[in-house]
C-alpha positions as MATLAB code, in Angstrom:
seq = 'XXXXXXXXXXXXXXXXXXXXXXXXXXXXXXXXXXXXXXXXXXXXXXXXXXXXXXXXXXXXXXXXXXXXXXXXXXXXXXXXXXXXXXXXXXXXXXXXXXXXXXXXXXXXXXXXXXXXXXXXXXXXXXXXXXXXXXXXXXXXXXXXXXXXXXXXXXXXXXXXXXXXXXXXXXXXXXXXXXXXXXXXXXXXXXXXXXXXXXXXXXXXXXXXXXXXXXXXXXXXXXXXXXXXXXXXXXXXXXXXXXXXXXXXXXXXXXXXXXXXXXXXXXXXXXXXXXXXXXXXXXXXXXXXXXXXXXXXXXXXXXXXXXXXXXXXXXXXXXXXXXXXXXXXXXXXXXXXXXXXXXXXXXXXXXXXXXXXXXXXXXXXXXXXXXXXXXXXXXXXXXXXXXXXXXXXXXXXXXXXXXXXXXXXXXXXXXXXXXXXXXXXXXXXXXXXXXXXXXXXXXXXXXXXXXXXXXXXXXXXXXXXXXXXXXXXXXX';
ca = [
      85.189   76.236   95.757;
      86.140   79.655   94.136;
      86.255   82.760   96.134;
      85.700   86.032   94.111;
      86.104   89.375   95.263;
      83.191   91.161   93.675;
      81.271   91.851   96.907;
      80.471   95.308   98.120;
      82.650   96.641  101.207;
      85.714   95.070  102.795;
      85.504   91.660  104.041;
      86.058   90.383  107.351;
      89.365   88.959  108.985;
      87.705   85.464  108.623;
      86.448   85.926  105.328;
      89.726   87.253  103.877;
      91.781   84.128  105.550;
      89.128   81.753  103.939;
      89.848   83.296  100.608;
      93.545   82.580  100.920;
      93.331   79.199  102.682;
      90.857   77.399  100.240;
      93.082   77.617   97.214;
      96.413   76.929   98.934;
      94.770   73.960  100.956;
      97.091   70.928  100.785;
     100.244   73.027   99.862;
     102.975   72.568  102.768;
     102.300   76.092  103.383;
     101.968   78.173  106.716;
     100.454   81.554  107.666;
     103.214   83.461  109.621;
     103.995   86.902  111.395;
     101.673   89.804  111.568;
      98.473   87.664  110.895;
      99.007   85.468  113.488;
     100.249   88.038  116.015;
      97.467   90.410  115.402;
      94.714   87.662  115.754;
      96.420   86.796  119.176;
      96.241   90.164  120.228;
      92.555   90.681  119.144;
      93.445   93.468  116.591;
      91.497   94.124  113.757;
      90.631   92.151  110.360;
      93.313   90.301  108.472;
      93.866   92.205  105.538;
      97.659   91.768  104.865;
      98.916   88.227  104.968;
     102.195   86.474  104.786;
     102.383   82.831  103.801;
     105.735   80.832  103.720;
     105.556   77.388  101.554;
     107.921   74.489  100.874;
     106.984   74.328   97.166;
     106.307   76.290   94.101;
     105.761   79.537   95.178;
     104.539   81.054   91.814;
     102.299   78.304   90.899;
     100.694   78.986   94.311;
     100.353   82.529   93.643;
      98.799   82.025   90.417;
      96.649   79.617   91.833;
      95.122   81.673   94.717;
      95.028   84.798   91.999;
      92.719   82.999   89.776;
      90.516   81.393   92.597;
      89.969   84.850   94.070;
      89.797   87.075   91.083;
      92.697   88.790   92.244;
      95.991   89.604   90.701;
      99.248   88.120   91.091;
     102.948   89.344   90.311;
     106.358   88.698   91.248;
     107.628   90.460   94.168;
     111.165   89.426   94.430;
     113.028   87.881   91.809;
     116.115   87.407   94.216;
     114.155   85.863   97.034;
     111.321   84.252   94.994;
     108.413   86.301   96.757;
     105.194   86.780   94.853;
     102.222   89.206   96.032;
      98.454   88.805   95.357;
      96.380   91.495   95.665;
      92.620   91.788   95.295;
      91.212   94.085   92.667;
      89.551   96.240   95.299;
      92.712   96.304   97.477;
      90.876   95.107  100.381;
      93.489   92.641  101.022;
      97.001   91.182   99.945;
      99.029   88.026  100.540;
     102.707   87.660   99.936;
     103.737   84.128   99.307;
     107.754   83.562  100.150;
     109.549   80.203   99.751;
     110.808   78.638  102.961;
     114.079   79.985  104.080;
     116.944   77.976  105.964;
     115.545   74.363  104.845;
     112.644   74.093  107.517;
     109.985   76.100  109.039;
     111.644   76.479  112.326;
     114.846   77.660  110.405;
     112.569   80.524  108.981;
     110.940   81.393  111.836;
     114.400   82.123  113.423;
     115.759   84.110  110.459;
     112.765   86.833  111.349;
     113.013   90.124  113.397;
     111.330   89.283  116.876;
     109.781   86.724  118.408;
     106.233   87.855  118.237;
     106.362   87.560  114.579;
     107.966   84.428  114.528;
     104.905   82.486  114.763;
     103.081   80.054  112.475;
     100.476   77.946  111.615;
      99.559   75.397  109.001;
      97.591   76.961  106.044;
      94.513   74.644  106.740;
      94.448   75.372  110.560;
      95.657   73.395  113.511;
      98.422   74.107  116.215;
     100.570   77.217  116.349;
     104.477   76.521  115.544;
     106.136   78.829  118.058;
     109.957   77.516  118.700;
     110.883   81.116  120.028;
     108.244   82.010  122.736;
     106.514   84.447  120.955;
     103.122   83.755  122.213;
     104.101   84.180  125.871;
     106.213   87.344  124.798;
     102.879   88.664  123.530;
     101.173   87.747  126.764;
     103.692   89.439  128.616;
     103.828   92.677  126.415;
     107.712   92.094  125.619;
     109.421   92.756  122.204;
     112.383   90.486  121.937;
     114.728   89.594  119.129;
     114.061   86.373  117.123;
     118.000   85.973  116.805;
     121.094   87.974  118.457;
     121.960   89.383  115.037;
     118.510   90.300  113.750;
     118.835   93.633  113.736;
     122.519   93.882  112.440;
     121.119   91.655  109.301;
     118.605   94.651  108.636;
     119.139   97.926  110.622;
     115.587   98.811  109.721;
     114.631   96.813  112.144;
     115.790   99.167  114.826;
     113.065  101.553  113.564;
     110.482   98.594  113.389;
     111.212   98.057  116.854;
     109.910  101.505  117.725;
     107.048  100.842  115.550;
     105.900   97.835  117.098;
     106.342   99.005  120.612;
     104.011  102.248  119.992;
     101.462  100.566  117.756;
     101.552   97.231  120.153;
     102.075   98.895  123.347;
     105.409   96.384  123.885;
     108.247   96.808  126.014;
     111.478   96.251  123.892;
     113.609   94.030  126.276;
     117.417   95.405  127.023;
     118.808   93.263  124.463;
     116.629   94.324  121.559;
     116.765   97.996  122.829;
     120.686   97.685  122.875;
     120.500   96.025  119.506;
     118.747   98.936  117.917;
     121.044  101.724  119.585;
     124.079   99.804  118.193;
     122.519   99.401  114.824;
     121.450  103.105  114.620;
     124.138  103.970  112.052;
     123.264  101.210  109.969;
     120.012  103.069  109.038;
     122.141  105.579  106.707;
     122.490  102.666  104.139;
     118.527  101.861  104.197;
     116.781  102.691  101.175;
     114.663  105.973  102.079;
     111.496  104.597  101.263;
     111.581  101.755  103.470;
     112.796  104.204  106.128;
     109.841  106.340  105.583;
     107.624  103.428  105.691;
     108.466  102.634  109.324;
     108.399  106.727  110.026;
     104.767  107.229  108.831;
     103.654  104.337  110.623;
     105.204  105.482  113.762;
     103.946  109.135  113.180;
     100.254  107.890  112.549;
     100.241  105.595  115.553;
      97.921  106.287  119.035;
     101.342  106.438  120.850;
     103.477  108.453  118.364;
     104.947  111.165  120.588;
     106.193  108.127  122.934;
     107.412  106.003  119.868;
     109.371  109.302  119.009;
     110.865  109.553  122.252;
     112.076  106.130  122.236;
     113.375  106.600  118.990;
     115.101  109.290  120.052;
     116.802  107.681  123.154;
     118.008  104.953  121.022;
     119.901  107.447  118.674;
     117.592  106.680  115.444;
     116.164  110.138  114.957;
     119.697  111.669  115.030;
     120.266  109.351  111.946;
     117.049  109.436  110.377;
     115.226  112.604  111.288;
     118.259  114.726  112.652;
     116.382  118.308  112.090;
     113.964  116.884  114.764;
     116.792  115.559  117.016;
     118.266  119.145  117.004;
     114.924  120.617  118.446;
     116.057  119.283  121.837;
     117.204  121.717  124.263;
     116.435  124.616  122.325;
     114.885  127.314  124.627;
     112.140  129.503  123.704;
     110.531  132.746  125.003;
     108.551  133.089  128.299;
     105.236  132.510  126.399;
     106.245  128.816  125.939;
     106.754  126.132  128.806;
     108.785  123.560  126.874;
     111.652  123.553  124.706;
     111.154  123.556  121.002;
     111.258  119.317  120.972;
     108.723  119.351  123.994;
     106.420  121.735  122.338;
     106.490  119.795  119.001;
     105.699  116.835  120.935;
     102.733  118.154  122.612;
     101.741  119.777  119.186;
     101.645  116.354  117.885;
      99.725  114.862  120.978;
      97.142  117.541  120.186;
      96.923  116.569  116.727;
      96.193  112.983  117.616;
      93.496  114.052  120.060;
      91.839  116.587  117.596;
      91.701  113.407  115.474;
      90.029  111.389  117.721;
      87.464  113.748  119.484;
      87.204  117.055  117.047;
      84.267  118.408  118.966;
      86.771  119.060  121.979;
      88.722  121.594  119.725;
      86.457  122.903  117.270;
      82.945  122.798  118.977;
      80.057  120.807  118.258;
      78.986  122.811  115.010;
      82.205  121.815  113.120;
      83.122  118.489  114.391;
      81.778  115.956  111.925;
      82.902  117.607  108.976;
      86.145  118.042  110.485;
      86.425  114.694  111.136;
      85.506  113.587  107.407;
      88.282  115.939  106.154;
      90.841  114.760  108.085;
      89.649  110.898  106.972;
      90.069  112.278  103.286;
      92.900  110.490  101.300;
      95.702  112.518  100.722;
      98.915  110.883   99.649;
     101.576  108.053  100.365;
      98.919  105.904  102.010;
      98.159  108.634  104.614;
      95.141  110.422  105.276;
      94.791  114.444  105.678;
      95.033  113.633  109.475;
      98.326  111.899  108.924;
      99.502  115.128  106.988;
      98.406  117.189  109.952;
     100.386  115.124  112.492;
     103.499  115.674  110.040;
     102.737  119.227  110.040;
     102.463  119.177  113.922;
     105.944  117.270  113.787;
     107.818  119.717  111.457;
     105.953  123.144  111.951;
     108.812  124.484  114.288;
     111.487  122.323  112.497;
     113.685  125.631  111.450;
     113.621  127.349  114.905;
     116.966  126.010  115.830;
     119.067  127.739  112.710;
     116.876  130.953  113.163;
     117.021  131.375  116.784;
     118.323  134.663  117.791;
     118.526  136.900  120.918;
     117.324  140.759  120.893;
     119.759  143.179  122.368;
     117.342  143.139  125.831;
     117.538  139.285  125.817;
     114.278  138.272  124.075;
     114.450  134.921  122.073;
     113.303  135.246  118.375;
     112.573  132.861  115.613;
     112.030  135.448  112.926;
     111.553  133.549  109.484;
     110.938  130.136  110.888;
     107.830  129.462  109.087;
     109.191  130.071  105.470;
     112.421  128.426  106.455;
     110.725  125.511  108.031;
     108.658  124.933  105.057;
     111.956  124.540  102.664;
     113.228  121.927  105.587;
     110.110  120.279  105.677;
     110.075  119.836  101.726;
     113.708  118.971  102.017;
     113.492  116.212  104.730;
     110.263  114.433  102.938;
     111.884  114.643   99.648;
     115.062  113.035  101.133;
     112.616  110.363  102.384;
     111.357  109.721   99.017;
     107.858  110.709   99.537;
     105.316  111.942   96.927;
     105.574  115.446   95.738;
     101.973  115.787   96.780;
     102.909  115.020  100.392;
     105.765  117.075  100.435;
     103.821  120.081   99.009;
     100.829  119.544  101.649;
     103.130  119.529  104.841;
     105.303  122.364  103.480;
     102.298  124.596  103.069;
     101.190  123.642  106.585;
     104.718  124.885  108.088;
     104.683  128.080  105.822;
     101.481  129.221  106.970;
     100.939  128.043  110.546;
     102.029  131.400  112.195;
      99.001  133.460  109.913;
      96.173  132.916  111.852;
      97.935  133.864  114.909;
      99.309  137.382  113.397;
      95.169  138.141  112.987;
      94.032  137.451  116.287;
      94.826  140.991  117.430;
      92.693  142.241  114.481;
      89.411  140.500  115.772;
      86.780  140.817  114.600;
      88.178  139.673  111.322;
      86.851  141.585  108.290;
      85.609  139.785  105.278;
      88.484  140.926  103.331;
      90.896  139.632  106.402;
      89.043  136.240  105.945;
      89.434  136.058  102.163;
      93.216  136.903  102.272;
      93.704  134.066  104.924;
      91.515  131.590  102.624;
      93.366  132.707   99.534;
      97.044  132.142  100.920;
      96.005  129.081  102.578;
      94.183  127.566   99.316;
      94.149  123.938   99.803;
      95.137  123.789  103.267;
      93.096  126.255  105.025;
      91.250  123.636  107.104;
      94.096  121.744  108.082;
      96.417  124.631  109.089;
      93.468  126.100  111.061;
      93.722  122.815  113.021;
      97.329  123.223  113.193;
      97.320  126.634  114.531;
      94.968  125.389  117.300;
      97.035  122.556  118.484;
     100.047  124.717  118.183;
      98.425  127.390  120.449;
      97.306  124.746  123.200;
     100.859  123.504  123.077;
     102.090  126.855  124.307;
     101.525  127.700  127.742;
     103.806  130.175  129.090;
     103.332  133.648  130.541;
      99.717  134.808  129.843;
      98.725  131.812  128.322;
      94.883  131.307  129.229;
      93.701  134.585  127.617;
      95.745  134.200  124.618;
      94.584  130.596  124.411;
      91.019  131.900  124.353;
      91.278  134.520  122.054;
      93.052  132.614  119.355;
      90.383  129.859  119.717;
      87.477  132.233  119.480;
      89.238  133.408  115.835;
      90.278  130.043  114.785;
      86.735  128.526  115.522;
      85.173  131.333  113.443;
      87.495  131.068  110.624;
      87.183  127.483  110.240;
      83.477  127.785  109.307;
      84.625  129.794  106.420;
      87.357  127.229  105.505;
      85.218  124.246  105.390;
      82.699  126.063  103.011;
      85.891  126.700  100.815;
      87.055  123.402  101.028;
      83.536  122.248  100.410;
      82.779  124.687   97.210;
      85.745  125.589   96.316;
      87.270  129.122   95.446;
      84.123  131.544   94.407;
      83.855  131.859   90.699;
      84.383  135.287   89.722;
      81.582  137.507   88.828;
      83.467  139.060   85.795;
      85.848  137.035   83.498;
      89.301  138.009   82.844;
      88.713  138.936   79.098;
      85.789  140.770   79.273;
      87.643  142.876   81.768;
      90.700  143.222   79.554;
      88.092  143.987   76.705;
      86.333  146.619   78.766;
      88.917  148.505   80.090;
      91.487  148.150   77.217;
      94.206  146.021   79.324;
      96.397  143.618   77.718;
      96.484  139.938   79.434;
      99.472  140.052   81.963;
     100.648  140.679   85.442;
      98.778  144.068   85.824;
      95.502  141.940   84.780;
      95.904  139.424   87.153;
      96.382  141.881   89.973;
      93.306  143.580   89.083;
      91.476  140.221   89.241;
      92.894  139.213   92.476;
      91.728  142.578   93.756;
      88.111  142.173   92.792;
      87.938  138.794   93.883;
      88.670  139.964   97.474;
      85.978  142.587   97.099;
      83.671  140.062   95.800;
      84.368  137.731   98.636;
      83.674  141.163  100.960;
      80.271  141.859   99.256;
      81.396  144.986   97.644;
      81.356  143.304   93.781;
      78.668  140.958   93.548;
      77.357  141.704   89.990;
      79.802  141.896   86.512;
      78.738  145.377   86.069;
      79.640  146.414   89.967;
      82.850  144.691   89.528;
      83.567  146.512   86.257;
      82.529  149.867   88.098;
      85.071  148.924   90.921;
      87.866  147.889   88.384;
      87.741  151.230   86.799;
      88.242  153.212   90.143;
      90.936  150.702   90.961;
      93.208  151.597   87.813;
];
């Protein structure tokens, strides 16, 4: 029977396994790793499936692709791995040749015991030579072999990722192996490092995961800028050092993602939820972008920290310097330019709303200037300002938080409309303005159009004639 991926909506885990199992029935093949582990933990549908075969991997991959209407391609010529991907990207299967000459030998070459469990492709008893099932039951994270992390130092970060994603406790041997192999992460491809980091940051227990990574010496290698935040004391308006504040802001971003109404009120909650779910880049949603923004918003505080003559702590320019650093970090990790630009913009603008609080109630012109400066990230940076402010609970915190939330929730409605409708269309075109006023195209005309756009948003130039009259006054 041939299974075709032309149905609407994602398949369930059982359907996906059936798609893979049927064409491979009769092969000397086993399901291995995460698909077995997650099923034992009762986690989500199986959409990322690993198979090992004692046979013709290429032929099996092509047969699976034909039967399921998917696409097959060679993943690694060196190791003989093939990948089969559904045309709607609802599932993928990686097929690998068996290593070491036997299934048990193959399993012993894996990273952790919980990933060294197999099952015949047609179903049947689990193959568990290393006690991974018992480790899952005991919530333990153990190495599949003493040299597992040394063989691939990325497994040190994977230990952290699995610990926070699956709520497992690394045993002492695994933790020490990760600590001892931390320096080896410098030789791992940046794309692989970011693949693990983004899953740590987007897990429900991200702050605990980052603390574990720090304790094992991993962030000092892959995110030294984050590691440098520890012990950097702040002003009396903060209750934690910069690292503690950063992790608290990240915790707030996670809580906001889970329950927007608690932060922005019922009126905006569903639209905020929908925006945070929008795809951003690098397999991250805008919620993931917000988490990265929270993680990096104060990244430049160590190099900008200064004491005034009267002993006050200042971090002047940490927003602008931080944007440069954030873009540099993400560039180093080989992320997309879109993600780097998005996070950089969040860091660059994260203080803007706080500076506006003293001017409440805000004029329409002030609102426009905020939306214009934050164009593309206005909703996101408003949310970042909320979790940043809530994580700042030093002297005079309660009234300051209340004022900030009042302004942020008010401006959020405007930002949501701007996000939905885009920048307001100008009431007068630049070519007409240039013709009527005898102005050559260039910076002067551009500046005039910008001032008219602000006036238009404020309701002071709502028709072409009014805009033209105002332009004559402005020049």
